[in-house]
């Protein structure tokens, strides 16, 4: 693979290895010979630890690693692996955690090469296999190529900075150790000499008030100040969301429940949300027997539905349809509708024109923009496509979808159906433009997801289906530059794969594998962090440009062999961190279970619709197909809201106050049990979250502290041989708990000096 600008292929030699079998020697990784099955390193065991360590010709900034493969799939390919790097082979840090697809294509991965926005150099690269594609098979690596730079003008400053960084961190570890052991003179002397700060001044002040002085009231004031300065926000942002589903029962203006004036059962319909007016709009769909042409509006604050049009065609709007697309310009109050599905039995050359409509919400009038978008340079009649809008530039983007052809058209009978490319429609000039055709760089598909990020000005596209092939790729398209970035290349048919030029697992392929995880703790942790659902044919996705997140609600599972192939799961993708996390999963399929839970959370489904109000941070779901084989025509009309909840800064502040007051009570109970009991009943009781079972139980057990006999001295302090104050160690433990809520760049090092001493 040609090195990109600013990088080069780096020379290396094999330095160490865990084992090898027969003539599959480590040096085989020098040569990329995909047709030679013996041209590989193969371990003689799959029991950890297995590794291969490479030594670079000279210190380098290593930016990526490429793995070559055999020309066919192979059971010994690395399904899971880690890569480490460092200036010495015995002090390395993790650079990558990922895996290879089981195919014949070489794969390139970006490596972590920065610390605190500075490049750090490596002399050694260590690859650690964790799992092969074949159960119980040994590990094989066919070819390794490292890319980066060994330009001394670049690397030397990196080495100088890295050495200074290590020196500073060593000093900070010493400062932490001295303070923990109360070697105050040593602490002051080292800090005065080096001018190195252990932590942010607010944390030093917190340590003085809490650990040295035991001034708990001042500690509360300090954590309150930290909350006001938004210092807890980073910690909160790292916490997983917790989903909160709520069934929405529409109301009349008088406050009564509605049973009739609401949309009926359907799937394949469309919804959009006006975030400014707090209105949802729903149009069309399939009720199990026929296409629908009704247009509804739902007012979120009043929880009321209004039928705008019972039959839009009679009012100059689109005919009844499903598998169309609809999007809204909330600034100009305009709704656009494009595409539809027609059964092959009713298709003729006359009704296969692609009509295109706009509904003006203010005037309540329909406008047919064109009876045939193809005649204007736009797409042919398509269904199951995606359409999004750049509201600022007033441009619609339409990608994918299958082109409808008449029964007499040879294309309909061909093995490869026709798919539509990427089109842009500019509203002010009423002009269509074909941006890209269906091609290898931008493979068209149906049933995919496409989202527009107005700040980054990119389209995000992932998953879908192309003929009988389910696609697992995930990429972005810059609408201004036309640049395509492959976030995860999962275009091959293999499942459970990982790949693409990126530093985190392919978010559309890795599945939980309890059997494999059982054998290796590292694998179990790896899968726990990177598990993601298989690409869903009717997955629904939304985007939050403010929090830089993509949300995905799964639909039809890729695994069609399962009897019940519909399951519920909700995933969040952090764009800036390139990280997926599952916030909700329910794989129950029993009828009895879902009958019981039907008012608690939505039953599994596909052909549903999901929209997101990113201002109020609420998702709305309506209808769909529950996939019941016994009732194939059944559709749903239930309506749900979903909020993704994290603790607020106020919640975290309350938790900090609870911890502080609990420690204050415990110290008071040692000297004045009466005052401690009064403090427990008043100041501590008022701060307890009585809805939290764990915290409530802990609070109820605190009274027993008053009756405990004096325990033996702290073993840790005795072992250290240090004359600490009576509560110094317990206060230090509280301090460490509070510090964990602050940004890492503000805190003392997480490690401990004594942990660096090797065990004999």
XYZ file of C-alpha atoms in Angstrom:
760
model
C 0.000 0.000 0.000
C 1.401 3.379 -0.972
C 2.251 5.585 1.966
C 0.141 8.696 2.179
C 1.563 12.217 2.136
C 3.690 12.938 5.201
C 4.243 9.242 5.940
C 6.463 6.464 4.678
C 6.777 2.717 4.992
C 8.944 2.051 8.041
C 11.659 -0.598 8.118
C 11.634 -3.074 10.990
C 13.001 -6.421 12.111
C 11.407 -9.154 14.201
C 12.687 -8.710 17.761
C 10.862 -11.268 19.930
C 8.075 -13.799 19.640
C 6.114 -16.023 21.984
C 6.336 -19.135 19.819
C 6.104 -20.413 16.271
C 5.139 -23.709 14.672
C 7.066 -25.671 12.076
C 8.388 -23.427 9.312
C 5.886 -20.635 10.005
C 8.653 -18.432 11.347
C 8.120 -14.806 12.472
C 10.288 -13.453 9.622
C 7.609 -14.532 7.144
C 5.693 -11.336 7.940
C 8.293 -9.362 5.957
C 6.888 -10.604 2.630
C 3.406 -10.004 1.287
C 2.723 -13.241 -0.583
C -1.041 -13.882 -0.445
C -0.868 -16.926 -2.733
C 1.626 -18.763 -0.493
C -0.142 -20.453 2.418
C 3.160 -21.007 4.248
C 4.165 -17.332 4.090
C 3.054 -16.433 7.615
C 3.971 -16.423 11.255
C 1.905 -18.945 13.174
C 2.005 -19.481 16.916
C 2.251 -23.047 18.196
C -0.566 -22.405 20.658
C -3.655 -20.286 21.102
C -3.157 -19.969 24.851
C -2.141 -16.491 26.052
C 0.148 -14.797 26.046
C 1.076 -15.038 22.364
C 2.842 -12.081 20.774
C 5.113 -10.814 18.051
C 7.404 -7.854 18.772
C 8.917 -5.776 15.975
C 11.895 -3.445 16.314
C 11.955 -0.407 14.064
C 15.182 0.545 12.333
C 15.129 3.839 14.207
C 12.684 5.634 16.573
C 9.609 6.667 14.611
C 6.146 8.127 14.892
C 4.062 5.107 13.848
C 0.704 6.226 12.485
C -0.812 3.057 11.051
C -0.378 -0.671 10.625
C -1.434 -2.791 7.646
C -2.065 -6.541 7.766
C -1.826 -8.610 4.597
C -3.746 -11.882 4.259
C -3.929 -15.152 2.432
C -5.824 -15.116 -0.863
C -8.720 -17.023 0.719
C -10.487 -16.882 4.059
C -8.509 -18.641 6.775
C -9.397 -19.946 10.229
C -6.119 -18.617 11.694
C -6.760 -14.977 10.759
C -6.908 -12.666 13.780
C -10.475 -11.973 14.765
C -9.335 -9.975 17.791
C -5.949 -8.458 18.590
C -4.158 -5.599 20.329
C -1.168 -3.519 19.298
C 1.255 -1.931 21.771
C 4.189 0.404 21.246
C 7.027 2.096 23.092
C 10.661 3.164 23.053
C 11.653 -0.028 24.889
C 10.143 -3.474 24.565
C 9.356 -3.771 28.270
C 7.529 -0.448 28.586
C 4.769 -0.241 25.985
C 1.317 1.346 25.853
C -1.789 0.186 24.014
C -2.091 1.735 20.546
C -4.985 -0.258 19.065
C -7.643 -2.805 19.953
C -9.412 -4.265 16.954
C -9.618 -7.261 14.620
C -9.489 -8.412 11.010
C -12.256 -9.422 8.639
C -11.977 -13.005 7.527
C -11.349 -12.286 3.854
C -8.427 -11.861 1.450
C -8.189 -8.073 1.525
C -5.392 -6.294 3.372
C -6.565 -3.959 6.145
C -5.068 -0.758 7.477
C -5.643 0.595 10.988
C -4.757 3.933 12.498
C -2.663 3.679 15.655
C -2.758 5.949 18.653
C 0.286 8.155 18.219
C -0.457 11.222 20.371
C -0.375 12.066 24.080
C -1.755 15.452 25.131
C -1.780 16.568 21.464
C 1.909 15.658 20.981
C 3.279 12.823 18.866
C 5.145 10.188 20.850
C 7.826 7.971 19.266
C 8.098 4.194 19.240
C 11.005 1.845 18.648
C 9.088 -1.350 19.352
C 5.668 -2.533 18.147
C 4.094 -5.508 19.872
C 1.132 -7.368 18.329
C -0.870 -9.508 20.762
C -3.409 -11.936 19.214
C -6.483 -12.591 21.324
C -8.760 -14.732 19.164
C -8.590 -16.458 15.777
C -11.547 -16.813 13.442
C -11.531 -20.572 13.872
C -12.319 -21.810 17.389
C -9.271 -23.373 19.072
C -6.992 -22.589 16.126
C -3.555 -21.041 16.467
C -2.897 -17.437 15.433
C -1.419 -16.457 12.071
C -0.145 -13.157 10.707
C 0.695 -13.152 6.993
C 2.223 -9.740 6.430
C 2.824 -6.551 8.430
C 3.514 -3.074 7.114
C 4.080 -0.071 9.383
C 3.538 3.491 8.185
C 4.671 6.721 9.812
C 7.767 8.858 9.819
C 11.326 8.378 11.032
C 12.423 11.832 9.881
C 14.833 12.883 12.622
C 13.698 16.518 12.382
C 10.230 15.314 13.330
C 11.115 12.493 15.695
C 13.786 14.234 17.783
C 11.439 16.932 19.180
C 8.942 14.150 19.910
C 11.553 12.213 21.886
C 12.558 15.347 23.778
C 8.953 16.155 24.620
C 8.201 12.541 25.552
C 11.196 12.354 27.876
C 10.115 15.629 29.515
C 6.590 14.265 29.814
C 7.826 11.064 31.479
C 10.021 13.096 33.834
C 7.096 15.289 34.808
C 4.823 12.286 35.372
C 7.501 10.616 37.511
C 7.729 13.732 39.663
C 3.927 13.865 39.981
C 3.882 10.228 41.108
C 6.470 11.089 43.769
C 4.448 14.104 44.902
C 1.344 11.942 45.175
C 3.237 9.312 47.156
C 4.777 11.878 49.549
C 1.414 13.497 50.211
C -0.328 10.176 50.807
C 2.357 9.207 53.361
C 2.463 12.685 54.900
C 6.084 13.289 53.932
C 5.242 16.966 53.851
C 8.828 18.297 53.906
C 9.805 16.047 50.997
C 6.645 17.060 49.148
C 7.283 20.787 49.592
C 10.970 20.507 48.677
C 10.303 18.539 45.482
C 7.531 20.855 44.333
C 9.626 23.953 45.079
C 12.620 22.544 43.211
C 10.773 21.280 40.097
C 7.846 23.757 39.895
C 5.685 20.770 38.881
C 2.037 20.952 39.950
C 0.473 17.741 41.194
C -3.049 18.796 40.233
C -5.357 21.749 39.610
C -5.331 24.323 42.440
C -9.002 23.683 43.269
C -8.158 20.033 44.002
C -5.167 21.002 46.110
C -7.487 23.263 48.091
C -9.981 20.409 48.386
C -7.226 18.145 49.738
C -6.176 20.726 52.307
C -9.740 21.315 53.537
C -10.734 17.658 53.560
C -7.682 15.530 54.329
C -5.580 17.910 56.413
C -8.225 19.984 58.188
C -11.361 17.806 58.113
C -13.405 20.899 57.201
C -16.342 19.102 55.582
C -18.516 22.195 55.195
C -15.798 23.942 53.160
C -15.508 20.796 51.042
C -19.179 21.052 50.152
C -18.641 24.651 49.086
C -15.726 23.611 46.880
C -17.650 20.848 45.088
C -20.549 23.285 44.620
C -18.105 25.696 42.985
C -16.802 22.917 40.767
C -20.363 22.128 39.706
C -21.018 25.780 38.840
C -17.838 25.862 36.753
C -19.064 22.764 34.842
C -16.096 20.679 35.961
C -18.303 17.587 36.263
C -19.518 17.737 32.655
C -16.683 15.616 31.241
C -17.291 12.839 33.749
C -21.033 12.897 33.053
C -20.351 12.722 29.330
C -18.488 9.440 29.834
C -21.423 7.779 31.586
C -23.734 5.483 29.629
C -27.209 6.673 28.852
C -30.184 5.006 30.481
C -33.279 4.780 28.250
C -36.683 5.872 29.450
C -39.562 4.718 27.254
C -42.954 6.353 27.748
C -46.154 5.293 26.018
C -47.915 8.391 24.686
C -51.677 8.370 24.970
C -53.093 11.297 22.958
C -55.437 13.711 24.715
C -58.327 15.913 23.643
C -58.192 19.637 24.337
C -60.419 18.956 27.331
C -57.863 16.541 28.774
C -59.630 13.275 27.890
C -57.932 10.284 26.286
C -58.412 9.987 22.530
C -59.592 6.707 21.049
C -60.603 7.731 17.507
C -58.991 10.947 16.241
C -55.501 9.550 15.802
C -53.517 7.835 13.043
C -54.394 4.189 12.457
C -52.192 1.136 12.267
C -49.477 1.273 9.629
C -45.913 0.544 8.599
C -43.728 2.027 5.881
C -44.999 5.508 6.752
C -42.953 8.681 7.224
C -42.561 11.161 10.079
C -40.685 14.427 10.537
C -40.415 16.878 13.424
C -40.557 20.674 13.586
C -38.212 21.362 16.505
C -39.239 25.036 16.670
C -43.013 24.556 16.700
C -42.848 21.263 18.630
C -44.951 19.501 15.988
C -44.668 16.026 14.485
C -45.982 15.262 11.002
C -46.959 11.791 9.784
C -47.892 10.818 6.244
C -48.945 7.668 4.405
C -47.858 4.108 4.931
C -49.303 0.642 4.476
C -52.002 -0.665 6.834
C -51.592 -4.308 5.848
C -54.065 -4.137 2.995
C -53.600 -0.819 1.201
C -51.459 2.290 0.920
C -52.591 5.359 2.896
C -52.741 9.035 1.939
C -53.577 10.773 5.214
C -51.481 13.589 6.711
C -51.435 14.094 10.487
C -49.911 16.627 12.871
C -49.144 15.971 16.531
C -48.689 18.901 18.936
C -46.177 17.711 21.523
C -46.997 20.071 24.439
C -50.761 19.411 24.315
C -50.466 15.733 23.248
C -53.098 16.178 20.554
C -53.365 14.747 17.037
C -54.935 16.698 14.173
C -55.824 15.189 10.816
C -54.696 17.780 8.250
C -55.772 15.760 5.189
C -57.686 12.493 5.054
C -56.789 12.122 1.394
C -53.917 14.309 0.230
C -54.471 13.390 -3.426
C -57.905 15.028 -3.350
C -56.285 18.244 -2.149
C -53.610 18.408 -4.824
C -51.057 16.387 -2.879
C -49.391 13.002 -3.327
C -51.345 9.822 -3.913
C -51.488 7.045 -1.322
C -48.053 5.543 -0.867
C -45.515 3.750 1.316
C -41.726 3.332 1.266
C -41.459 7.034 0.353
C -39.370 9.674 2.115
C -40.328 12.952 3.764
C -38.265 15.746 5.299
C -39.015 19.182 6.710
C -37.501 22.650 6.547
C -38.485 23.908 10.007
C -37.343 27.456 9.255
C -39.583 27.902 6.199
C -42.256 25.408 7.302
C -42.096 23.283 4.159
C -42.445 19.495 3.875
C -40.992 17.604 0.884
C -42.147 14.131 -0.245
C -40.429 11.904 -2.809
C -40.707 8.297 -4.005
C -43.082 5.398 -3.445
C -43.409 1.662 -3.911
C -45.723 0.101 -6.488
C -46.498 -3.585 -6.678
C -45.194 -5.149 -9.878
C -48.720 -6.126 -10.888
C -49.867 -2.507 -11.202
C -46.788 -0.932 -12.769
C -47.063 0.571 -16.212
C -44.843 2.946 -18.152
C -47.349 5.710 -17.385
C -47.391 5.414 -13.572
C -43.630 4.981 -13.103
C -42.859 8.675 -13.152
C -41.246 10.110 -10.037
C -43.555 12.809 -8.687
C -42.203 15.312 -6.165
C -44.349 17.350 -3.743
C -44.009 20.206 -1.303
C -46.506 21.031 1.452
C -46.498 24.570 2.840
C -47.541 24.345 6.489
C -48.399 28.048 6.813
C -50.830 28.153 3.889
C -51.849 24.488 4.196
C -51.389 24.018 0.446
C -49.737 21.343 -1.673
C -47.506 22.087 -4.635
C -46.421 19.482 -7.164
C -42.864 20.523 -7.926
C -42.634 18.100 -10.830
C -44.452 15.062 -12.129
C -41.136 13.452 -13.068
C -37.871 14.230 -11.305
C -35.946 12.206 -13.905
C -36.970 14.719 -16.572
C -35.366 17.450 -14.436
C -32.090 15.574 -14.021
C -33.150 13.980 -10.761
C -33.689 10.350 -9.743
C -36.068 7.901 -11.393
C -38.994 6.580 -9.390
C -37.414 4.927 -6.337
C -38.409 3.391 -3.026
C -36.594 2.647 0.245
C -34.149 5.475 -0.427
C -32.998 8.136 2.037
C -33.578 11.892 1.904
C -32.172 14.597 4.207
C -32.062 18.370 4.066
C -29.360 20.982 4.459
C -31.655 23.705 5.777
C -29.009 26.420 5.725
C -28.232 25.917 1.994
C -31.808 24.817 1.197
C -30.619 21.642 -0.484
C -32.124 18.156 -0.374
C -29.845 15.123 -0.669
C -31.285 11.830 -1.923
C -29.219 8.670 -1.878
C -29.928 5.077 -2.761
C -33.219 3.360 -3.261
C -34.226 0.804 -5.828
C -35.444 2.011 -9.187
C -38.934 0.797 -10.068
C -39.302 -0.704 -13.533
C -42.340 -2.025 -15.330
C -43.014 -5.743 -15.652
C -42.106 -5.565 -19.312
C -38.729 -4.030 -18.580
C -35.832 -6.456 -18.827
C -34.158 -4.759 -15.878
C -36.840 -6.054 -13.523
C -36.014 -9.646 -14.417
C -32.258 -9.194 -14.256
C -30.266 -10.672 -11.406
C -28.873 -7.248 -10.539
C -31.602 -4.663 -9.841
C -30.988 -0.995 -10.563
C -30.111 1.280 -7.661
C -30.174 5.058 -7.619
C -27.084 7.179 -6.889
C -26.620 10.418 -4.926
C -28.664 13.438 -6.017
C -28.990 17.012 -4.767
C -32.033 19.250 -5.205
C -31.580 23.009 -4.737
C -34.911 24.448 -3.615
C -34.471 28.161 -4.565
C -33.480 27.379 -8.179
C -35.670 24.266 -8.521
C -32.768 22.273 -9.977
C -31.622 18.679 -9.617
C -28.028 17.481 -9.900
C -26.646 13.977 -9.948
C -23.723 14.184 -7.538
C -22.502 10.583 -7.891
C -23.717 7.491 -9.694
C -23.995 4.067 -8.142
C -20.319 3.081 -8.133
C -17.669 1.220 -6.155
C -16.756 4.374 -4.180
C -20.397 5.021 -3.248
C -22.341 1.778 -3.381
C -26.056 2.384 -3.553
C -28.474 0.364 -1.469
C -31.945 0.220 0.083
C -33.018 0.106 3.707
C -29.979 2.088 4.811
C -29.673 5.086 7.103
C -28.463 8.535 6.054
C -28.073 11.571 8.288
C -26.865 15.125 7.696
C -24.614 16.883 10.197
C -25.131 20.635 9.625
C -21.996 21.652 11.549
C -19.582 19.129 10.067
C -21.389 19.401 6.697
C -21.227 15.695 6.027
C -23.681 12.912 5.247
C -23.358 9.771 7.362
C -24.425 6.573 5.604
C -24.433 3.050 6.974
C -25.901 -0.428 6.601
C -28.664 -1.389 4.172
C -29.154 -4.041 1.558
C -28.061 -4.479 -2.046
C -29.880 -7.322 -3.785
C -29.256 -10.282 -1.432
C -26.212 -8.702 0.182
C -26.534 -7.003 3.543
C -24.076 -4.125 3.824
C -22.225 -3.323 7.042
C -20.171 -0.316 5.985
C -20.268 3.077 7.672
C -18.912 6.153 5.884
C -19.260 9.902 5.605
C -19.581 12.117 2.530
C -18.576 15.781 2.688
C -21.227 17.709 0.756
C -18.873 20.645 0.093
C -15.713 18.797 -0.975
C -17.095 15.447 -2.127
C -14.611 13.604 0.100
C -15.656 10.115 1.217
C -14.251 8.840 4.521
C -14.685 5.165 5.330
C -15.324 4.989 9.067
C -15.866 1.228 9.011
C -15.457 -0.877 5.893
C -17.787 -3.801 6.441
C -18.796 -4.315 2.839
C -17.872 -8.010 2.797
C -20.500 -10.582 3.655
C -18.650 -12.013 6.636
C -20.297 -11.201 9.943
C -18.657 -10.526 13.287
C -15.876 -8.693 11.480
C -13.813 -5.673 12.306
C -12.010 -3.416 9.923
C -11.602 -0.185 8.115
C -8.961 2.480 8.463
C -9.810 3.494 11.986
C -8.775 2.839 15.531
C -11.917 1.317 16.993
C -13.894 -1.841 16.181
C -16.235 -1.854 13.212
C -19.438 -0.707 14.874
C -21.750 -2.727 12.649
C -20.339 -6.213 12.880
C -18.972 -7.353 16.251
C -21.396 -9.546 18.161
C -21.275 -10.796 21.696
C -19.707 -14.245 21.816
C -19.956 -15.648 25.329
C -18.343 -18.929 24.416
C -15.204 -17.263 23.067
C -15.095 -14.629 25.794
C -15.092 -17.340 28.420
C -11.600 -18.441 27.449
C -9.809 -15.122 27.644
C -10.504 -12.240 30.087
C -9.016 -9.690 27.683
C -11.387 -10.880 24.966
C -14.331 -10.633 27.333
C -13.480 -7.020 28.147
C -12.827 -6.267 24.469
C -16.229 -7.583 23.410
C -17.943 -5.840 26.309
C -16.604 -2.477 25.127
C -17.121 -2.975 21.404
C -20.230 -5.139 21.052
C -22.659 -3.818 18.499
C -25.717 -5.265 16.754
C -25.548 -6.780 13.321
C -26.590 -4.397 10.587
C -30.374 -4.135 10.562
C -32.299 -3.919 7.324
C -34.833 -1.486 8.776
C -32.740 0.139 11.478
C -33.741 3.734 12.227
C -31.165 6.431 12.908
C -31.173 10.021 14.127
C -28.453 12.604 14.733
C -27.796 15.181 17.429
C -25.466 17.856 15.993
C -25.167 19.547 19.378
C -23.829 16.531 21.266
C -22.135 15.102 18.137
C -23.961 11.782 18.416
C -25.737 9.335 16.124
C -28.537 7.189 17.546
C -29.620 3.872 16.068
C -32.723 1.836 16.916
C -32.375 -1.663 15.492
C -34.984 -3.297 13.334
C -34.940 -6.451 11.217
C -31.939 -8.552 12.177
C -29.419 -9.614 9.588
C -29.671 -13.208 10.779
C -32.714 -14.453 8.903
C -32.174 -18.025 10.112
C -33.532 -17.101 13.509
C -37.201 -17.830 13.880
C -37.868 -14.444 15.414
C -35.633 -11.999 13.579
C -36.868 -8.778 15.167
C -35.242 -7.471 18.345
C -34.987 -4.227 20.259
C -31.703 -2.446 20.821
C -30.633 1.183 20.922
C -27.074 2.357 20.224
C -25.253 5.666 20.473
C -22.253 6.572 18.316
C -19.994 9.344 19.612
C -18.729 10.966 16.405
C -15.765 12.801 17.898
C -14.550 9.719 19.803
C -15.448 7.192 17.092
C -17.059 5.055 19.776
C -20.280 3.022 19.912
C -22.156 2.065 23.067
C -25.311 0.070 23.621
C -27.726 1.829 25.952
C -30.627 -0.585 25.617
C -31.133 -4.158 24.457
C -34.036 -6.540 24.838
C -33.959 -9.823 22.961
C -37.066 -11.358 24.534
C -39.306 -12.865 21.880
C -42.031 -14.638 23.826
C -45.597 -13.536 23.242
C -46.393 -13.780 26.942
C -43.509 -11.478 27.851
C -44.450 -8.762 25.370
C -48.124 -8.920 26.303
C -47.021 -8.156 29.846
C -44.576 -5.418 28.773
C -46.600 -3.749 26.005
C -47.250 -0.642 28.111
C -43.676 -0.495 29.476
C -41.652 -0.498 26.259
C -42.417 -0.935 22.549
C -42.610 -4.476 21.216
C -39.941 -5.423 18.645
C -40.826 -4.298 15.125
C -39.653 -3.133 11.726
C -41.065 -0.708 9.118
C -41.541 1.736 12.009
C -40.631 5.414 12.113
C -38.365 7.227 14.556
C -37.705 10.978 14.699
C -35.649 13.046 17.110
C -36.141 16.486 18.613
C -32.518 17.439 19.321
C -33.586 20.620 21.105
C -35.597 18.828 23.780
C -33.589 15.581 23.463
C -36.575 13.300 22.869
C -37.167 10.532 20.313
C -40.635 9.664 19.021
C -41.593 6.266 17.595
C -44.814 5.351 15.813
C -46.244 2.165 14.341
C -44.505 -0.521 12.354
C -44.737 -4.229 11.635
C -44.364 -6.599 14.624
C -43.346 -9.426 12.297
C -45.948 -11.958 13.430
C -45.996 -14.929 11.077
C -49.520 -15.834 12.216
C -50.785 -12.297 11.453
C -48.819 -11.092 8.398
C -51.146 -8.149 7.785
C -50.952 -6.850 11.350
C -49.540 -3.333 11.789
C -49.095 -1.207 14.923
C -50.431 2.208 15.919
C -48.698 2.668 19.270
C -46.836 5.898 19.952
C -43.778 6.222 22.214
C -41.262 8.744 23.435
C -37.714 7.849 24.382
C -35.416 9.945 26.539
C -31.755 9.068 26.981
C -30.962 10.001 30.546
C -27.660 10.679 32.251
C -27.107 12.022 35.758
C -27.138 15.803 35.765
C -24.448 17.946 37.360
C -26.929 18.545 40.176
C -27.294 14.774 40.681
C -23.533 14.434 40.895
C -23.290 17.372 43.292
C -25.849 15.708 45.550
C -23.837 12.486 45.432
C -20.657 14.335 46.431
C -22.442 15.996 49.336
C -23.773 12.618 50.444
C -20.265 11.118 50.478
C -18.873 14.105 52.399
C -21.653 14.068 54.999
C -21.393 10.296 55.410
C -17.695 10.615 56.252
C -18.398 13.509 58.601
C -21.010 11.417 60.404
C -18.584 8.496 60.739
C -15.967 10.716 62.336
C -18.540 12.331 64.625
C -19.769 8.911 65.766
C -16.324 8.140 67.192
C -16.358 11.078 69.600
C -19.961 12.219 70.135
C -22.587 9.594 69.368
C -25.518 11.851 70.308
C -24.435 14.669 68.025
C -23.740 12.098 65.308
C -27.272 10.664 65.599
C -28.818 14.134 65.308
C -26.608 14.847 62.269
C -27.664 11.521 60.724
C -31.361 12.268 61.180
C -31.144 15.811 59.849
C -28.247 16.848 57.601
C -27.461 13.400 56.194
C -31.037 12.194 55.793
C -32.012 15.220 53.700
C -29.315 14.566 51.105
C -29.974 10.812 50.649
C -31.607 9.625 47.417
C -34.288 7.457 48.972
C -35.291 6.156 45.514
C -31.853 4.579 45.172
C -32.095 1.196 46.889
C -28.335 0.828 47.383
C -27.930 4.301 48.869
C -31.058 3.967 51.005
C -29.856 0.646 52.426
C -26.405 2.085 53.122
C -27.984 5.025 54.941
C -30.124 2.727 57.089
C -27.031 0.748 58.125
C -25.064 3.837 59.119
C -26.721 3.973 62.530
C -24.925 0.733 63.401
C -21.664 2.689 63.237
C -22.559 4.233 66.574
C -22.408 0.830 68.263
C -19.201 -0.515 66.741
C -16.210 -1.010 68.976
C -12.995 0.705 68.103
C -11.312 -1.214 65.317
C -7.625 -1.970 64.958
C -5.358 0.631 63.362
C -5.167 0.914 59.623
C -3.089 -1.985 58.303
C -1.897 -0.007 55.313
C -0.432 2.728 57.502
C 1.201 0.197 59.828
C 2.805 -1.577 56.919
C 4.083 1.697 55.580
C 5.605 2.554 58.939
C 4.205 6.061 58.724
C 2.874 8.135 61.570
C -0.392 9.337 60.003
C -3.112 11.320 61.675
C -6.137 9.495 62.998
C -8.348 9.987 59.938
C -5.788 10.810 57.276
C -6.127 7.530 55.353
C -9.938 7.423 55.308
C -10.112 11.077 54.283
C -7.616 10.346 51.501
C -9.916 7.586 50.256
C -12.818 10.057 50.201
C -10.648 12.589 48.395
C -9.801 9.996 45.728
C -13.520 9.273 45.226
C -14.339 12.948 44.773
C -11.386 13.475 42.441
C -12.713 10.752 40.114
C -15.557 13.129 39.125
C -13.154 15.796 37.857
C -11.521 15.944 34.389
C -8.458 13.697 34.232
C -6.179 16.526 33.114
C -6.929 18.309 36.408
C -6.221 15.420 38.746
C -3.249 13.694 40.310
C -1.898 10.611 38.437
C -4.090 7.541 38.699
C -1.135 5.211 39.297
C 0.830 4.751 42.486
C 4.598 4.855 42.916
C 4.723 1.613 44.903
C 2.999 -0.260 42.079
C 6.070 0.324 39.881
C 8.189 -1.867 42.161
C 8.399 -5.360 40.590
C 7.439 -8.350 42.702
C 10.354 -10.700 43.342
